[in-house]
PDB file of C-alpha atoms in Angstrom:
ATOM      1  CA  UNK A   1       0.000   0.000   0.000  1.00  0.00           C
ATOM      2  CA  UNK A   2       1.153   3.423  -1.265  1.00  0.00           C
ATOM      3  CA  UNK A   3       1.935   5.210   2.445  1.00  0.00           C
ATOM      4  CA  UNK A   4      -0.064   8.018   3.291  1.00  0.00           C
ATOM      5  CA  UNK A   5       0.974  11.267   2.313  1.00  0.00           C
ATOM      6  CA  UNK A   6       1.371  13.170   5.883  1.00  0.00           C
ATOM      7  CA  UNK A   7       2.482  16.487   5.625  1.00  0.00           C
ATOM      8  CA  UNK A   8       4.220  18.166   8.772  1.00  0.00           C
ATOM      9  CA  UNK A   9       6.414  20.546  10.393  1.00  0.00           C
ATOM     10  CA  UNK A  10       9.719  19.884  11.573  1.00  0.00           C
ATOM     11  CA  UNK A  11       9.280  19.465  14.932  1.00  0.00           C
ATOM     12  CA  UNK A  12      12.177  18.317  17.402  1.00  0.00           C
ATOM     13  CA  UNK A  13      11.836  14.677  18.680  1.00  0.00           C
ATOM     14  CA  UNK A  14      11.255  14.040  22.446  1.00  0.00           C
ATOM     15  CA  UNK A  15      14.136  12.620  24.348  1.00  0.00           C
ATOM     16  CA  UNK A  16      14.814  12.176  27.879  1.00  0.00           C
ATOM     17  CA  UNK A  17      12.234  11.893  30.636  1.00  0.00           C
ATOM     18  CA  UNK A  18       9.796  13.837  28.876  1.00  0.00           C
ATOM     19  CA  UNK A  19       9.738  10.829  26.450  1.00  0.00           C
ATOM     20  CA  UNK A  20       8.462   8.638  28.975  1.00  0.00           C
ATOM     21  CA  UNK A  21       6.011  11.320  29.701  1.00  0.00           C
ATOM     22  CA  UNK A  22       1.892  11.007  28.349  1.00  0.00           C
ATOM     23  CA  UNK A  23       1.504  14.139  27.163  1.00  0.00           C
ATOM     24  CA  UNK A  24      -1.933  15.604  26.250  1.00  0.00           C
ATOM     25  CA  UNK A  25      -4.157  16.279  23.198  1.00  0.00           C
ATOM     26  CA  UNK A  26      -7.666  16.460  22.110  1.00  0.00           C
ATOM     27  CA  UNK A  27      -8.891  15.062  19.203  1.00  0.00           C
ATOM     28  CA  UNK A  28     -12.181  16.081  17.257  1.00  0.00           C
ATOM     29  CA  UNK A  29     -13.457  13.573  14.498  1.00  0.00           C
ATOM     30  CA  UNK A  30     -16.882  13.370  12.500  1.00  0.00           C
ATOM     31  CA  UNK A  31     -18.771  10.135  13.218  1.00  0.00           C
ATOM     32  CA  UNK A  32     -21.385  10.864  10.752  1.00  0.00           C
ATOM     33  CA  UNK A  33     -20.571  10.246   6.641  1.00  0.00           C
ATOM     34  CA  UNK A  34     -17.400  11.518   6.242  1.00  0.00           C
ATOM     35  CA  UNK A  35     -15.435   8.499   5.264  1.00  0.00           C
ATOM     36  CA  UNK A  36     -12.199   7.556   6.140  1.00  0.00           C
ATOM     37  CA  UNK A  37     -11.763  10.560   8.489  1.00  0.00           C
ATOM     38  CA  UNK A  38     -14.780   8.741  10.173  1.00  0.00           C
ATOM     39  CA  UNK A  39     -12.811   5.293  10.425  1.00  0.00           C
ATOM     40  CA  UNK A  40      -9.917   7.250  11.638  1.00  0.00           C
ATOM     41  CA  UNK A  41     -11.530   8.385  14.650  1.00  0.00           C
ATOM     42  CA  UNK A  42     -13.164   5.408  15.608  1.00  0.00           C
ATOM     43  CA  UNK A  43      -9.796   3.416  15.234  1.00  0.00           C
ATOM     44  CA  UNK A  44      -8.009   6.385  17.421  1.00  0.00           C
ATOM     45  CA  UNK A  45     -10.763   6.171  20.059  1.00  0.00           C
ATOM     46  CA  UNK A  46     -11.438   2.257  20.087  1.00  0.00           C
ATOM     47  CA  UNK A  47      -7.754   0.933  20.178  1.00  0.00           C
ATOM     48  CA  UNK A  48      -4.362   1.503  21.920  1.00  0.00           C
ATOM     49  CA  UNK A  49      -2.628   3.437  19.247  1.00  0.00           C
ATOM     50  CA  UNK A  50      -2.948   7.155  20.703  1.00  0.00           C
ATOM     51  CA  UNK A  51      -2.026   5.191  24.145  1.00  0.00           C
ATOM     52  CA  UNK A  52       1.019   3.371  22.809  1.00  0.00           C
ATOM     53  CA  UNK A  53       2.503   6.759  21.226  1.00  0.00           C
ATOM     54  CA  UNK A  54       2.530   8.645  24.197  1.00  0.00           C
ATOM     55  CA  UNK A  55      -0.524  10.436  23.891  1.00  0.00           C
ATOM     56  CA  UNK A  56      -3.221  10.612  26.836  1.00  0.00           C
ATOM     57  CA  UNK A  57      -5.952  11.259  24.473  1.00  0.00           C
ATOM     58  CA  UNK A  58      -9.411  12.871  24.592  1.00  0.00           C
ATOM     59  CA  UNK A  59     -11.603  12.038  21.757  1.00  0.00           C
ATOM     60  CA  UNK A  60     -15.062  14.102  20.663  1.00  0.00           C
ATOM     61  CA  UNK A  61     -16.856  12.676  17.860  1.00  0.00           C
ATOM     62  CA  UNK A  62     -18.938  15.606  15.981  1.00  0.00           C
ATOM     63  CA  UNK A  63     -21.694  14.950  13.328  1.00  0.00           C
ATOM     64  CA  UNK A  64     -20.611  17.385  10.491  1.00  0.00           C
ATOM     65  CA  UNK A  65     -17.830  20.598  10.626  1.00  0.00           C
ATOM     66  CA  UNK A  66     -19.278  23.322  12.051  1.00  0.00           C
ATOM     67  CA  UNK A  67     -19.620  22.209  15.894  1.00  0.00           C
ATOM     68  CA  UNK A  68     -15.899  20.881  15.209  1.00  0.00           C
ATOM     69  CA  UNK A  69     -14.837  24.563  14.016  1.00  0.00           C
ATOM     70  CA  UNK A  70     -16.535  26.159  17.185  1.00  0.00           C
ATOM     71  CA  UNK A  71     -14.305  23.543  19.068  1.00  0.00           C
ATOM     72  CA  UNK A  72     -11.605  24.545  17.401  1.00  0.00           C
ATOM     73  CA  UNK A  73     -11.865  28.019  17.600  1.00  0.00           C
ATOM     74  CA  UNK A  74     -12.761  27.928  21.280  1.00  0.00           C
ATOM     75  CA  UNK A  75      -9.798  25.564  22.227  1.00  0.00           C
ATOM     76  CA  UNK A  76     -11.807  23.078  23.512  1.00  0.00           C
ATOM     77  CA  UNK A  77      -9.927  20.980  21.308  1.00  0.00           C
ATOM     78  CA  UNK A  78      -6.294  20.678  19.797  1.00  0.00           C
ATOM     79  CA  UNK A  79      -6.683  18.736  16.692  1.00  0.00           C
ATOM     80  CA  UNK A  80      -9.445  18.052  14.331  1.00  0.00           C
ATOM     81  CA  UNK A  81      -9.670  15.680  11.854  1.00  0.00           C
ATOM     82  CA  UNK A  82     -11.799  17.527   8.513  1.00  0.00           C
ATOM     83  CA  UNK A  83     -11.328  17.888   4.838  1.00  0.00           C
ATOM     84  CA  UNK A  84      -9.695  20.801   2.294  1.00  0.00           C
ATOM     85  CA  UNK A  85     -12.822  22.420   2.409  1.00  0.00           C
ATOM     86  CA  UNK A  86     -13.335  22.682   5.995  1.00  0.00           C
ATOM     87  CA  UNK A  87      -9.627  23.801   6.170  1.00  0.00           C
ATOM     88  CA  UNK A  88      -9.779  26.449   3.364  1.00  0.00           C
ATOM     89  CA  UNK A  89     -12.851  27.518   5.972  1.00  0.00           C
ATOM     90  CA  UNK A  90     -11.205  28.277   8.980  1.00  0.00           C
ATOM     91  CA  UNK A  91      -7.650  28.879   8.129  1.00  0.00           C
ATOM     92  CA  UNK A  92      -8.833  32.814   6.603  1.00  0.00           C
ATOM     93  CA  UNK A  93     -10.034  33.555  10.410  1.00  0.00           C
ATOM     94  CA  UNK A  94      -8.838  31.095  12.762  1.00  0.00           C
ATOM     95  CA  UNK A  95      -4.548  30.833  13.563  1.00  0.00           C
ATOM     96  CA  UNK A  96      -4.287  27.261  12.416  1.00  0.00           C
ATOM     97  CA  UNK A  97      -2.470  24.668  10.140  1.00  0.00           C
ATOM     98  CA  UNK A  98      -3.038  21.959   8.307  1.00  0.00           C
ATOM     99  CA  UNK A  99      -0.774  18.806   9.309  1.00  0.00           C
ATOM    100  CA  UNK A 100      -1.785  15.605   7.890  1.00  0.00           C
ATOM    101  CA  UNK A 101      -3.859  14.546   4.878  1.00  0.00           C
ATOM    102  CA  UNK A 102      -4.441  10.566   4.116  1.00  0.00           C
ATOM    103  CA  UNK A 103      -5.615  11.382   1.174  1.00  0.00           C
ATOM    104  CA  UNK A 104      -9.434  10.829  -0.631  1.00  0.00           C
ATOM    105  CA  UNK A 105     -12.417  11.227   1.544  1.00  0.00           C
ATOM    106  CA  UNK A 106     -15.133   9.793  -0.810  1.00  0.00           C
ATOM    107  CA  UNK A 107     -17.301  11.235  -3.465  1.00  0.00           C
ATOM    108  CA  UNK A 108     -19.883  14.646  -3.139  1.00  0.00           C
ATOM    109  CA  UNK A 109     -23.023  14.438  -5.481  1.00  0.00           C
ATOM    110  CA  UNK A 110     -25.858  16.890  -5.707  1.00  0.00           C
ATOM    111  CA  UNK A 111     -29.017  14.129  -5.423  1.00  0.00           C
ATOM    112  CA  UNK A 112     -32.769  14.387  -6.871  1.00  0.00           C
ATOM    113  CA  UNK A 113     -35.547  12.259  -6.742  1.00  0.00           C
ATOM    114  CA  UNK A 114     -35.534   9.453  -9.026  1.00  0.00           C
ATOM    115  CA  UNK A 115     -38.413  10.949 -10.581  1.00  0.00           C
ATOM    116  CA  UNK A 116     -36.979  14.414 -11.072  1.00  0.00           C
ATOM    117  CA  UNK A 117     -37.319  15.455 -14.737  1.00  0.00           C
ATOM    118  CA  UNK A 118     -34.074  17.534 -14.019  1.00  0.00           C
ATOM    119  CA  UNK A 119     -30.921  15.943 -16.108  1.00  0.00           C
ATOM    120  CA  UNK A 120     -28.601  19.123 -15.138  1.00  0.00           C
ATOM    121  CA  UNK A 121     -28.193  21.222 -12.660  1.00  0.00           C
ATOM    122  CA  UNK A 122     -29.002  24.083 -15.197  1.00  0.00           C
ATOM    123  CA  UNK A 123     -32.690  22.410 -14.847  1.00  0.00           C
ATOM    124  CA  UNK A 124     -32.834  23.748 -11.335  1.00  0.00           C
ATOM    125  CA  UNK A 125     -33.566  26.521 -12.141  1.00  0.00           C
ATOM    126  CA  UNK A 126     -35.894  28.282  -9.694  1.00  0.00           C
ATOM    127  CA  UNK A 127     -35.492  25.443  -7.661  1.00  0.00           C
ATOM    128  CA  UNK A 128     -34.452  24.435  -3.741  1.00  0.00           C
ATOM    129  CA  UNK A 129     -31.273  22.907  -3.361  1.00  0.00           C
ATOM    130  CA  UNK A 130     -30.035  22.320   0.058  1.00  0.00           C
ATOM    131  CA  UNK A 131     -26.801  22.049   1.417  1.00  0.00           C
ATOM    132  CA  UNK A 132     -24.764  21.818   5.238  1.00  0.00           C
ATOM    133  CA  UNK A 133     -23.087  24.987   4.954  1.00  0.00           C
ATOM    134  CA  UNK A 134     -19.318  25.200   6.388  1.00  0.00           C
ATOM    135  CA  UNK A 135     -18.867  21.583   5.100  1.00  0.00           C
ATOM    136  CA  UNK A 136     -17.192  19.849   2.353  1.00  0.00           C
ATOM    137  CA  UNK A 137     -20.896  19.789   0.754  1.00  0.00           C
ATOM    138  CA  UNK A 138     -21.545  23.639   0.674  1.00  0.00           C
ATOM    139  CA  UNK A 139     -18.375  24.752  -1.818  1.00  0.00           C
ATOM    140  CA  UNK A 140     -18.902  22.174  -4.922  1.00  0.00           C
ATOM    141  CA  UNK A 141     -22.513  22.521  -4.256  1.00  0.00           C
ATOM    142  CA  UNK A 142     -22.136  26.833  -4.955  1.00  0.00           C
ATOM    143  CA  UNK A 143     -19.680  26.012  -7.955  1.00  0.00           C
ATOM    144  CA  UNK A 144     -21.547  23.603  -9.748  1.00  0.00           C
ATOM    145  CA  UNK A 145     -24.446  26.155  -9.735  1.00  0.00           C
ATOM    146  CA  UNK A 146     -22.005  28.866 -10.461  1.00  0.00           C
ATOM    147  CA  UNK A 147     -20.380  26.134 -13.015  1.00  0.00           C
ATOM    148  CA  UNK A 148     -24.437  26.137 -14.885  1.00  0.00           C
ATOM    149  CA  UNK A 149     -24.691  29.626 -15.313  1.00  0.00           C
ATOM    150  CA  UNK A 150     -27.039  30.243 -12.420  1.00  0.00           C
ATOM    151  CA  UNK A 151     -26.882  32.779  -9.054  1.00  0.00           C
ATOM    152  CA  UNK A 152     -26.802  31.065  -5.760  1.00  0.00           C
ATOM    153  CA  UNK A 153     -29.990  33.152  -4.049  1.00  0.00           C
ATOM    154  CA  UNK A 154     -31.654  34.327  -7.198  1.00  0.00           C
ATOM    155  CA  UNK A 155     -31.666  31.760 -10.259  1.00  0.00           C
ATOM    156  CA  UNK A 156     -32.214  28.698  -7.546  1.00  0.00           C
ATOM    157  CA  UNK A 157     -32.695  28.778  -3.923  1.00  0.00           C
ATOM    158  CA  UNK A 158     -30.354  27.212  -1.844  1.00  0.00           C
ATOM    159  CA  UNK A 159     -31.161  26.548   2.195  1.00  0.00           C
ATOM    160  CA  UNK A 160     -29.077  25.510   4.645  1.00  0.00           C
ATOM    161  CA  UNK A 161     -30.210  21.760   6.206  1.00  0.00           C
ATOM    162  CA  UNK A 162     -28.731  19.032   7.650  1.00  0.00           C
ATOM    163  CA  UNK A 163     -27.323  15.781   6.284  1.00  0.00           C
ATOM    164  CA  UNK A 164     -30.308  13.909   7.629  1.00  0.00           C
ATOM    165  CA  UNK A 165     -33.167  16.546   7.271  1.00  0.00           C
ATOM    166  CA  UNK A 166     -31.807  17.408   3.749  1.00  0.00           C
ATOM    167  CA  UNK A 167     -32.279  13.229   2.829  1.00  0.00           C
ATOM    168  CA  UNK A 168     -36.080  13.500   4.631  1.00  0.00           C
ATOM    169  CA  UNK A 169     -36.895  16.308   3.324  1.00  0.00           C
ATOM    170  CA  UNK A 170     -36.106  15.412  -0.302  1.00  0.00           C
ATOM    171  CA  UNK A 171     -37.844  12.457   0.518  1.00  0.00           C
ATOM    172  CA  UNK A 172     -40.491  14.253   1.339  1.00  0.00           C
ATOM    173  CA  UNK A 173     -40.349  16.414  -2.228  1.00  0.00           C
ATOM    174  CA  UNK A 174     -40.204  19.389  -0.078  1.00  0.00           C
ATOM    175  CA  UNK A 175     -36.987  20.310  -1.760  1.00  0.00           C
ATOM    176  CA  UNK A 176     -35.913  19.635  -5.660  1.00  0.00           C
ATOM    177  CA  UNK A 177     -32.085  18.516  -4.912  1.00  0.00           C
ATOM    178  CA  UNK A 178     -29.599  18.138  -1.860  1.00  0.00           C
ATOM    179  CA  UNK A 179     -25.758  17.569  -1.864  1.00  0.00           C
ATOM    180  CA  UNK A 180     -24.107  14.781   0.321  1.00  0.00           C
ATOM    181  CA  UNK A 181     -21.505  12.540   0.181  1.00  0.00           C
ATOM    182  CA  UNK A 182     -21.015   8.867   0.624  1.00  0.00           C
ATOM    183  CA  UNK A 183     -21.845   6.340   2.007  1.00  0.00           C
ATOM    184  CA  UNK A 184     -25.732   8.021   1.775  1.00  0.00           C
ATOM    185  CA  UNK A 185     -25.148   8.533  -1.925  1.00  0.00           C
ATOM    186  CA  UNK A 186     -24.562   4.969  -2.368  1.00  0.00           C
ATOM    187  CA  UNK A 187     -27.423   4.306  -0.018  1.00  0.00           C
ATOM    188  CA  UNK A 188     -29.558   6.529  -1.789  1.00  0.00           C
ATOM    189  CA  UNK A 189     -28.459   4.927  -5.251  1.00  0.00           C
ATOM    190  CA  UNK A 190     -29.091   1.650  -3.898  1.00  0.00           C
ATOM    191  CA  UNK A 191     -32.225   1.996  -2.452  1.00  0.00           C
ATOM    192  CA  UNK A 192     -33.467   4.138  -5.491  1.00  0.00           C
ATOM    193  CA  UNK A 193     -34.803   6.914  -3.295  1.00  0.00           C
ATOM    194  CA  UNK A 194     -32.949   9.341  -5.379  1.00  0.00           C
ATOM    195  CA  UNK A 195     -30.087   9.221  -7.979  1.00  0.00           C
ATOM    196  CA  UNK A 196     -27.210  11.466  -8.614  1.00  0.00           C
ATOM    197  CA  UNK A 197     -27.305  14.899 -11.221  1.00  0.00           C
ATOM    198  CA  UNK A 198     -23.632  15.902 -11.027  1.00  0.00           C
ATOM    199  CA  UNK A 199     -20.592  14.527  -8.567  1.00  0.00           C
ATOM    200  CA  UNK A 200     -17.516  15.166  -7.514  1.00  0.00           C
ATOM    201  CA  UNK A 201     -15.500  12.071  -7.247  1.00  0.00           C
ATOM    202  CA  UNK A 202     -12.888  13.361  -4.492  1.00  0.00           C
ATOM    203  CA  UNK A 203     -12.476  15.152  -2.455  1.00  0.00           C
ATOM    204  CA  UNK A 204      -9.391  15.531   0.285  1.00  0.00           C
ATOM    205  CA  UNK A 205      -8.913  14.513   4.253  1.00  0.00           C
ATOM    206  CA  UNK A 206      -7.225  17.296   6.358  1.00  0.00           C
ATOM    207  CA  UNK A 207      -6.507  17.290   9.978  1.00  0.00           C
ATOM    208  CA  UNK A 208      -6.339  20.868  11.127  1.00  0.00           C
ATOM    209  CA  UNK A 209      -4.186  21.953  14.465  1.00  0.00           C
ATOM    210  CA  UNK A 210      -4.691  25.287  16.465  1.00  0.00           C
ATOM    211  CA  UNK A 211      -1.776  27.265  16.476  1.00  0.00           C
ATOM    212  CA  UNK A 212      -1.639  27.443  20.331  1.00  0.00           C
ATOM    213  CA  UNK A 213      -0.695  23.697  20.380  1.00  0.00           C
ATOM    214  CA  UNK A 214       1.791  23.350  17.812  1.00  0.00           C
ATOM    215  CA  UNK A 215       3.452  25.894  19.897  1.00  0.00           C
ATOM    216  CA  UNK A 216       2.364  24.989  23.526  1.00  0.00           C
ATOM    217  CA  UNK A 217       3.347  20.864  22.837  1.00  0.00           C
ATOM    218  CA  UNK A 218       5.122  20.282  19.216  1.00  0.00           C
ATOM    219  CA  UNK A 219       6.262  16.724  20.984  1.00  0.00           C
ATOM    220  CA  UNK A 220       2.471  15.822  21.165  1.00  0.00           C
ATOM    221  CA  UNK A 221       1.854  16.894  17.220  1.00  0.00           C
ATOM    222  CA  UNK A 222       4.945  14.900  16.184  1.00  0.00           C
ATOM    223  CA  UNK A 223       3.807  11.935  18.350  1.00  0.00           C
ATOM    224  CA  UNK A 224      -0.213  12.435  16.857  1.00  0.00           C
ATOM    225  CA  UNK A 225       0.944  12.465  13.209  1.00  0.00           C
ATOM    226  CA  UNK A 226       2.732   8.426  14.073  1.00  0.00           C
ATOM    227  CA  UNK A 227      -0.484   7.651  15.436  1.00  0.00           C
ATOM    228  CA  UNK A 228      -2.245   8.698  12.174  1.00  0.00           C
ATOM    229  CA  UNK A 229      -0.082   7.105  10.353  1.00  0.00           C
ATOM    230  CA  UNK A 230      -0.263   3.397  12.880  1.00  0.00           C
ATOM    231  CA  UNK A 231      -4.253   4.101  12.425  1.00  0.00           C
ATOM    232  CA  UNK A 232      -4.159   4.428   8.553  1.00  0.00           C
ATOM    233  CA  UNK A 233      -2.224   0.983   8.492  1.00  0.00           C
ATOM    234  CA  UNK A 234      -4.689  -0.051  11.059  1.00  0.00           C
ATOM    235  CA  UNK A 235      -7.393   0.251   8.548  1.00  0.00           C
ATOM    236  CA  UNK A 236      -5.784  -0.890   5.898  1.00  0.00           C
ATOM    237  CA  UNK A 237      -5.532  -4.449   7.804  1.00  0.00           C
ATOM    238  CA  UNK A 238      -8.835  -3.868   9.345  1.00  0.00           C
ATOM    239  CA  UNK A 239     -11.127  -2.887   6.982  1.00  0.00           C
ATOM    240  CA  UNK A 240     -14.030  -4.716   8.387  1.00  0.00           C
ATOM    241  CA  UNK A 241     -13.855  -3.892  12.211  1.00  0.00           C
ATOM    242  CA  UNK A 242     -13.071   0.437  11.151  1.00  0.00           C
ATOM    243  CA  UNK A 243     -16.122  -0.540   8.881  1.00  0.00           C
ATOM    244  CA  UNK A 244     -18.652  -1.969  11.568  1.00  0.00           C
ATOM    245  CA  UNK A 245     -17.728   1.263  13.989  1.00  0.00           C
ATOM    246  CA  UNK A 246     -18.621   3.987  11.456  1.00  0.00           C
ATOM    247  CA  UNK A 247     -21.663   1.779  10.154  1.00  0.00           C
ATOM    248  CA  UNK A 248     -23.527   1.797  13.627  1.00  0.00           C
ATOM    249  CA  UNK A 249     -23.083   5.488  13.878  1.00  0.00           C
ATOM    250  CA  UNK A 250     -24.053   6.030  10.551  1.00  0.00           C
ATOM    251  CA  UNK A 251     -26.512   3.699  10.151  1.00  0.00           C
ATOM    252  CA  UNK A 252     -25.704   2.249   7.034  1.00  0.00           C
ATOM    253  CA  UNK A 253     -24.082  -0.962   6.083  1.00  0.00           C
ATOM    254  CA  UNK A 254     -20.505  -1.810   6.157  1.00  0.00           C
ATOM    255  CA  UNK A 255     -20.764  -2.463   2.275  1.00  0.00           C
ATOM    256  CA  UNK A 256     -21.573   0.848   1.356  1.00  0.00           C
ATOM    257  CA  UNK A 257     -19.041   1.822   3.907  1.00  0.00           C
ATOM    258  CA  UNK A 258     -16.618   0.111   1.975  1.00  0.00           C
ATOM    259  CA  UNK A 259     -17.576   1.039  -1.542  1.00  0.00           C
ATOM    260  CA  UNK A 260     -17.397   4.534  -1.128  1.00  0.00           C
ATOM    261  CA  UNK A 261     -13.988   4.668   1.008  1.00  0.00           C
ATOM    262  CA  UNK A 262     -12.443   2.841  -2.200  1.00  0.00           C
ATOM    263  CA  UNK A 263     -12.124   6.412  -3.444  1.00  0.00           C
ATOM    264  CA  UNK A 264      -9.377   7.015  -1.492  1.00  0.00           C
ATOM    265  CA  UNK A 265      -5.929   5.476  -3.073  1.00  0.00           C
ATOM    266  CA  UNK A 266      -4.743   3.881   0.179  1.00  0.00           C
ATOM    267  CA  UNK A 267      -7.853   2.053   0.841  1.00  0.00           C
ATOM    268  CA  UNK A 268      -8.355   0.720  -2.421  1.00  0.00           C
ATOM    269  CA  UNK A 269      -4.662  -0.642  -2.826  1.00  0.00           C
ATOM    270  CA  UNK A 270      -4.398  -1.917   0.732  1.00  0.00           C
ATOM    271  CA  UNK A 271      -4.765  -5.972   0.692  1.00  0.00           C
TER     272      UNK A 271
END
């Protein structure tokens, strides 16, 4: 397996007592969609990895970016484990870097119902599309309607809603179109309760640290970014157990799990 691209500071390695020392850090993870970052966290939380690197861990499991931002911001915690666009969404306000990506986080679609006559985006047209804003959903979503020739606000509608009330309401056909990622496009797909109008096939992991730590504890950030790397080998050997975590908090089934992390290199090569 092609080793996972971790980019990182050059920190100074621990030595002495304070090597023998646990040191500190709190890590913020999404539990809900959001693959591989979402296998991540359950494999840093569920096993001894964080443990074994010297890390005496604290673990918060968030259901999309924004509550993880306000986390971030407010220092509740250190490190938070996101995607480009989340990243490209703090770092203009918030004193921050980006330290690790593992790569591919899935696919992004915009969804309709399967009996939607739209077969473009352009079809939209005064319209409701939906999105989570502040999340790896809301940027494609405003370029692919920039991308048809329409105004976000004025040629189509578009609402903030969450993940889950975004799926019910389309459901519901009280909304034209929503955009998600996997696994619940695959779920969708498979359980023909909408289909896809235009998709993004990847889009990029990030984990983001504050400032303030990299410079309170760089020993703890150079000791984290092993750990990532242990817990992207973990799931590469493990692809079933990081699986079965995410799938009870996502409610979907390992399979689809599965299927949509295989857009991310590592996963798919890893035997």
């Amino acid at each position: 397996m092609r080793k996972a691209v971790l980019l990182s500071f050059l920190f100074l390695l621990p030595s002495g007592a304070r090597a023998q020392e646990k040191l500190r850090i709190r890590i913020a993870y999404p539990n809900a969609g959001a693959l591989i970052n979402g296998q991540l966290g359950h494999i840093l939380e569920k096993t001894d990895i964080l443990e074994k690197n010297g890390l005496d861990a604290e673990l918060a499991a968030f259901p999309y970016w924004p509550p993880m931002q306000e986390a971030l911001v407010a220092g509740s915690v250190d490190v938070a484990i996101a995607s480009e666009a989340n990243f490209v969404n703090i770092a203009s306000k918030f004193p921050c870097k980006l330290i690790a990506t593992v790569g591919s986080a899935g696919r992004i679609a915009v969804m309709v119902r399967e009996d939607s006559p739209a077969s473009s985006l352009a079809d939209l047209k005064g319209k409701t599309l939906t999105t989570t804003f502040g999340t790896s959903a809301h940027y494609p979503a405003v370029k692919w309607i920039l991308d048809a020739g329409l105004t976000p606000g004025a040629a189509i509608k578009v609402l903030h809603m969450a993940a889950a009330e975004g799926r019910a309401a389309l459901a519901k056909g009280d909304i034209d179109a929503f955009t998600i990622w996997d696994p619940f496009v695959e779920d969708m797909v498979q359980k023909k309760t909408a289909r896809v109008l235009v998709s993004k096939p990847s889009f990029l992991t990030t984990t983001i640290a504050s400032d303030e730590f990299l410079k309170r504890d760089p020993e703890a950030a150079v000791r984290f970014l092993t750990a990532l790397h242990e817990a992207v080998l973990f799931l590469a050997k493990n692809k079933d157990m990081a699986n079965g975590w995410l799938s009870r908090t996502n409610n979907v089934p390992p399979a689809l799990i599965d299927k949509g992390s295989r857009y991310n290199y590592n996963y798919s090569k890893a035997k």
